[in-house]
Structure formats: structure tokens, C-alpha cells
Coordinates of C-alpha atoms and ligand atoms in Angstrom, one line a residue:
M1 CA 0.0 0.0 0.0
M2 CA 2.7 2.5 1.0
K3 CA 4.6 1.8 -2.2
S4 CA 1.6 2.9 -4.4
Q5 CA 1.0 5.9 -2.1
I6 CA 4.6 7.1 -2.6
E7 CA 4.3 6.5 -6.3
Y8 CA 1.1 8.6 -6.4
I9 CA 2.8 11.5 -4.4
R10 CA 5.9 11.2 -6.7
S11 CA 3.6 11.5 -9.8
K12 CA 2.5 14.9 -8.4
T13 CA 5.7 16.3 -7.0
D14 CA 9.4 15.6 -6.8
F15 CA 9.8 17.7 -3.6
V16 CA 12.2 16.2 -1.1
P17 CA 11.5 17.5 2.4
E18 CA 14.1 17.6 5.2
I19 CA 11.6 18.4 7.9
A20 CA 8.1 17.1 8.5
V21 CA 5.6 19.1 10.6
V22 CA 2.2 18.0 11.9
L23 CA -0.1 20.9 12.6
G24 CA -2.7 20.2 15.2
S25 CA -6.0 21.7 16.3
G26 CA -6.2 25.4 15.5
L27 CA -2.6 25.5 14.3
G28 CA -3.0 24.6 10.7
E29 CA -2.6 28.1 9.2
L30 CA 1.2 28.1 9.4
A31 CA 1.3 26.0 6.2
D32 CA -0.6 28.8 4.4
K33 CA 2.1 31.3 5.2
T34 CA 4.9 29.6 3.3
D35 CA 6.2 29.4 -0.2
I36 CA 3.9 26.5 -1.3
K37 CA 5.3 24.2 -4.0
A38 CA 2.6 21.5 -4.0
I39 CA -0.5 20.4 -2.1
I40 CA -2.0 16.9 -2.0
D41 CA -5.2 16.2 -0.2
Y42 CA -5.2 13.0 1.9
S43 CA -8.3 12.0 0.1
E44 CA -6.4 11.8 -3.2
I45 CA -4.1 9.1 -1.8
E46 CA -5.5 5.6 -1.9
G47 CA -5.9 4.0 1.5
L48 CA -4.9 7.1 3.5
A49 CA -7.2 8.2 6.4
V50 CA -8.8 11.6 5.9
S51 CA -9.3 14.2 8.7
T52 CA -12.8 14.6 10.0
A53 CA -11.8 16.7 13.1
P54 CA -12.9 20.4 13.1
T55 CA -10.3 22.9 11.9
H56 CA -8.2 20.0 10.4
K57 CA -7.9 20.6 6.6
G58 CA -6.5 17.2 5.7
R59 CA -3.7 17.7 3.3
F60 CA 0.0 17.6 2.7
V61 CA 1.5 21.0 2.0
F62 CA 5.0 20.9 0.4
A63 CA 6.7 24.2 1.0
E64 CA 9.8 26.2 1.6
I65 CA 10.0 28.2 4.8
E66 CA 13.0 29.8 6.5
G67 CA 15.1 28.4 3.8
K68 CA 14.1 24.8 4.7
K69 CA 12.2 22.3 2.7
V70 CA 9.2 21.2 4.8
V71 CA 6.2 18.9 4.3
F72 CA 3.3 19.9 6.5
M73 CA 0.4 17.8 7.5
Q74 CA -2.3 20.4 7.6
G75 CA -4.5 18.5 10.0
R76 CA -3.9 15.0 11.4
V77 CA -6.1 11.9 12.0
H78 CA -7.1 10.7 15.5
L79 CA -8.0 7.4 17.2
Y80 CA -11.4 9.0 18.1
E81 CA -12.3 9.4 14.4
G82 CA -12.3 5.6 14.3
Y83 CA -8.9 5.1 12.8
S84 CA -6.4 2.5 14.0
P85 CA -2.9 3.3 15.3
K86 CA -1.6 1.9 12.0
Q87 CA -3.7 4.3 9.9
I88 CA -2.4 7.1 12.1
A89 CA 1.2 5.9 11.5
N90 CA 0.7 5.8 7.7
P91 CA 1.2 9.5 6.8
I92 CA 4.1 9.8 9.2
R93 CA 5.8 6.9 7.5
L94 CA 5.1 8.4 4.1
M95 CA 6.8 11.7 5.1
R96 CA 9.8 9.7 6.2
L97 CA 9.9 7.7 2.9
L98 CA 9.7 11.0 1.0
G99 CA 13.0 12.0 2.7
A100 CA 12.3 13.9 5.9
D101 CA 14.3 12.8 8.9
K102 CA 13.2 15.4 11.5
L103 CA 9.6 15.6 12.7
I104 CA 7.9 18.4 14.6
L105 CA 4.6 17.4 16.1
T106 CA 2.1 19.9 17.5
N107 CA -1.1 19.5 19.4
A108 CA -3.7 21.2 21.7
A109 CA -3.6 19.8 25.2
G110 CA -5.1 20.1 28.6
G111 CA -2.8 21.3 31.3
I112 CA -2.5 19.0 34.4
N113 CA 0.6 20.6 35.9
K114 CA -0.7 23.3 38.2
N115 CA 2.0 25.7 37.0
F116 CA 0.5 25.7 33.5
S117 CA -2.1 28.1 32.3
P118 CA -4.2 28.1 29.1
G119 CA -2.2 29.8 26.4
D120 CA 1.1 28.3 27.6
F121 CA 3.3 26.2 25.3
M122 CA 4.9 22.9 26.5
L123 CA 7.8 21.1 24.9
L124 CA 7.4 17.3 25.3
S125 CA 10.2 15.8 27.3
D126 CA 8.5 12.4 27.4
H127 CA 5.2 10.6 27.0
I128 CA 2.9 8.0 28.6
S129 CA 1.6 5.6 25.9
C130 CA -0.1 2.9 28.0
F131 CA -3.7 4.1 27.3
V132 CA -3.3 3.7 23.5
D133 CA -2.3 0.7 21.3
S134 CA 1.0 0.9 19.6
P135 CA 1.1 1.4 15.9
L136 CA 3.8 -1.2 15.8
I137 CA 1.6 -4.1 16.8
G138 CA 1.5 -6.8 14.2
E139 CA 4.1 -8.0 11.7
N140 CA 7.2 -5.7 11.7
D141 CA 8.3 -4.1 8.5
D142 CA 12.0 -4.5 8.9
S143 CA 12.7 -2.2 6.0
L144 CA 11.1 0.6 8.1
G145 CA 12.6 -0.2 11.5
T146 CA 13.5 -2.6 14.2
R147 CA 10.9 -4.9 16.0
F148 CA 11.7 -3.5 19.5
P149 CA 12.6 0.2 19.1
D150 CA 14.2 2.1 22.0
M151 CA 12.1 4.9 23.4
S152 CA 14.6 6.4 25.9
G153 CA 15.1 9.3 23.5
A154 CA 11.6 9.4 22.0
Y155 CA 11.8 13.2 22.0
D156 CA 15.3 13.9 20.6
K157 CA 17.6 15.7 23.1
E158 CA 19.2 17.8 20.5
M159 CA 15.9 18.9 19.0
Q160 CA 14.7 19.8 22.6
K161 CA 17.8 22.0 23.0
I162 CA 17.1 23.7 19.7
A163 CA 13.5 24.3 20.7
K164 CA 14.4 25.7 24.1
R165 CA 17.0 28.0 22.6
A166 CA 14.6 29.2 19.9
A167 CA 12.0 30.0 22.5
F168 CA 14.5 31.8 24.8
E169 CA 16.0 33.9 22.0
N170 CA 12.6 35.0 20.9
N171 CA 11.3 35.7 24.4
I172 CA 8.6 33.0 24.1
K173 CA 7.8 31.3 27.4
L174 CA 8.2 27.5 26.9
Q175 CA 7.2 25.0 29.6
S176 CA 8.4 21.4 29.4
G177 CA 6.8 18.2 30.5
V178 CA 5.3 14.8 30.0
Y179 CA 2.3 14.3 27.7
A180 CA -0.2 11.5 28.1
Q181 CA -2.4 10.4 25.2
L182 CA -5.9 9.1 25.8
K183 CA -8.2 8.0 23.1
G184 CA -11.1 10.4 23.6
P185 CA -13.3 11.9 22.2
Q186 CA -14.8 12.6 25.6
F187 CA -12.7 14.7 27.8
E188 CA -11.3 13.1 30.9
T189 CA -13.0 12.9 34.3
P190 CA -11.5 14.5 37.4
A191 CA -10.5 11.0 38.7
E192 CA -8.7 10.3 35.4
I193 CA -6.8 13.6 35.6
K194 CA -5.8 12.8 39.2
M195 CA -4.6 9.4 38.1
L196 CA -2.6 11.0 35.2
S197 CA -1.1 13.5 37.6
L198 CA 0.0 10.8 40.0
M199 CA 1.6 9.0 37.0
G200 CA 3.7 12.0 36.2
A201 CA 1.8 13.6 33.3
D202 CA 1.9 17.3 32.9
A203 CA -0.5 17.5 30.0
V204 CA -3.2 15.4 28.3
G205 CA -4.4 15.1 24.8
M206 CA -5.8 12.8 22.1
S207 CA -2.9 12.6 19.7
T208 CA 0.8 12.7 19.2
V209 CA 2.0 9.6 21.1
V210 CA 1.0 7.1 18.5
E211 CA 2.8 9.3 15.9
T212 CA 5.9 9.6 18.0
I213 CA 6.2 5.9 18.4
A214 CA 5.8 5.3 14.6
A215 CA 8.2 8.1 13.9
N216 CA 10.9 6.8 16.2
H217 CA 10.5 3.3 14.7
C218 CA 11.1 4.6 11.2
G219 CA 14.1 6.8 12.1
F220 CA 12.7 10.3 12.6
R221 CA 14.2 12.6 15.2
V222 CA 11.1 13.9 17.0
C223 CA 10.3 17.2 18.6
A224 CA 6.8 17.8 19.9
L225 CA 5.0 20.8 21.3
S226 CA 1.7 21.3 23.0
L227 CA -0.4 24.4 23.1
I228 CA -2.1 24.2 26.5
T229 CA -5.7 25.3 25.6
N230 CA -7.4 24.6 28.9
F231 CA -6.9 23.4 32.5
A232 CA -7.5 19.7 32.4
C233 CA -10.8 18.5 34.0
G234 CA -10.9 19.0 37.7
I235 CA -7.8 21.3 37.8
C236 CA -10.4 24.1 37.9
D237 CA -14.2 23.9 38.2
K238 CA -15.0 25.0 34.6
Q239 CA -16.6 22.6 32.2
L240 CA -14.6 21.7 29.1
S241 CA -15.7 22.3 25.5
G242 CA -14.2 22.0 22.0
E243 CA -15.0 25.7 21.5
E244 CA -12.8 26.8 24.4
I245 CA -9.9 24.8 22.9
V246 CA -10.3 26.5 19.5
E247 CA -10.7 29.9 21.2
T248 CA -7.5 29.6 23.2
A249 CA -5.6 28.1 20.2
N250 CA -6.8 31.1 18.1
R251 CA -5.7 33.6 20.7
V252 CA -2.1 32.4 20.8
S253 CA -1.6 30.7 17.5
G254 CA 0.4 33.6 16.1
Q255 CA 3.0 33.2 18.9
F256 CA 2.9 29.4 18.5
E257 CA 3.5 29.7 14.8
K258 CA 6.4 32.0 15.4
L259 CA 7.9 29.4 17.8
I260 CA 7.5 26.6 15.2
K261 CA 9.0 28.8 12.5
E262 CA 12.0 29.7 14.7
I263 CA 12.6 26.0 15.5
I264 CA 12.5 25.2 11.8
K265 CA 15.0 28.0 11.1
A266 CA 17.3 26.7 13.9
I267 CA 17.3 23.0 12.9
Ligands
HPA301 N1 -8.1 16.7 27.3 C1 -7.9 16.0 26.2 N2 -7.5 16.5 25.0 C2 -7.4 17.8 25.0 C3 -7.7 18.6 26.1 C4 -8.0 18.0 27.3 O1 -8.2 18.7 28.4 N3 -7.5 19.9 25.7 C5 -7.1 19.9 24.4 N4 -7.1 18.6 23.9

């Protein structure tokens, strides 16, 4: 399947990206502000899952930005849309096969750490994956990666340094912490957030971890950033809503885009 998908993409563009970027909820516009060389909708590529989440456009954008060749996923796919971890891994693997070897993942997340406020940015130092199935379950494709990949450096140390330096030099506050992925689509209960907090999670969301696992397996160096859109359930009394998430994302997306751009520049 992936071979024919790559053939299709190659019939449309010979663009060879160095960096891949996944743009999460409310963050998709960065791809529109680049020197676009080609666009391919996920729906054009046979067998590829299409985005159904609000604000996710669902297409690859091949572009130059800050002098770098970048493939953007403008919108991702999630487990809660009914897709399997393997389907979520599919576009990540395609971007690796197209030539990218550095991956920047972004997401919207709920803040569990009491020092975080909505509108903060968090660099992922690590993740908790035990609530979601691995995309690597099933027969291993040895041409992609090893059966039992190491996850001690799931978020590349050098990329973390670059991100922290880019934030510091541009006066952008950047928190750091552990992200837990749950399947959703319902938000967590207060008891679940308390559990995640006791486990050491600083933020919670419905994406990214599956992608990070697949990306490490196929040889990407990964950097991931959360936009903290809300206090996680029970951290404050407020009820959660998808609208609040989009509102916060919209409020600080300009600053978040700037951070991503500076990281791309510094890589
Ligand atoms: N929980 C899960 N996913 C999220 C949240 C949250 O509080 N905020 C943004 N995505």
C-alpha cells in the first residue's frame, strides 16, 4: 500500500522534504504562510485516512519556509475518528519515505501541571503511551525499523535543546513536561486527571504519542510541542468544551506559529 501511495505522491511532486511538521487543532494556518510548492489532499491518496476533526484541513503541503524544505500535515487523524494506530502511522511513514528525517509534532492539550495556564506552550520531554495501542503491533516491516525500538530518546535531546534556545532567544515562554495520550473523544474525568497527575503527566491530549512511536520506529528525530488550551478537567471547576480549545488556540496561535518557524529555522 505504501509503495503505491509514494508512487502517487511522486507522480505529483518531486519535492524532497528535510523536515516534516504535523499541525494540530487550531494550528493549521502556518502552512498557508509559506512558499507553497505542492498540495496533495489526503483523500487523493488511496488508502490514506482523511481528517474529520474540526479545523483540520486534511492535506499535505510541500513548502519552503525559513530556507528549509518542509512537508506539513495540515490536519492529522485521530483514534477517536475511528482510525487504527496503524492508519495514524501511515502518513508519518510516508513523510519519512519522502525524505524527511526530522519531525515536529504539535497539538492542543489540557494542562495538568498546576504551574501551566491556558495559552502556555509545552515542549514534550517524554510521554505516557499505556492508554493507547502501539502502531507497531502486528508484523514488523524490517525495512522501516526494528521490532523493538528504544524509546529512551523518543523526543530527541538535540531537538529539545534547539526548541528551548529558539524560545529563549525570541522571548517566548516554553514549559516542558510529560504528555499522556488518551483515546477520547470525551474529555477526561477529574478522577482520570488525578490518576494521570500521579503517574507524572503534565498535559493530556488525544494525539501525538502514536505518531511519536511510529516516527521513532522509522528513524525520525522527533520534537513535539503542546499548546495548552485549557486546565484539564478538575484542575479548575470549569466545564470543558471543544469551543474553548479552539478559542485559546486562536488567541495564541500567532505566537505558537512564530515558535515553530524559529525552530524550523534553527534546525
Ligand atoms: N483533554 C484531552 N484532550 C485535549 C484537552 C483536554 O483537556 N485539551 C485539548 N485537547
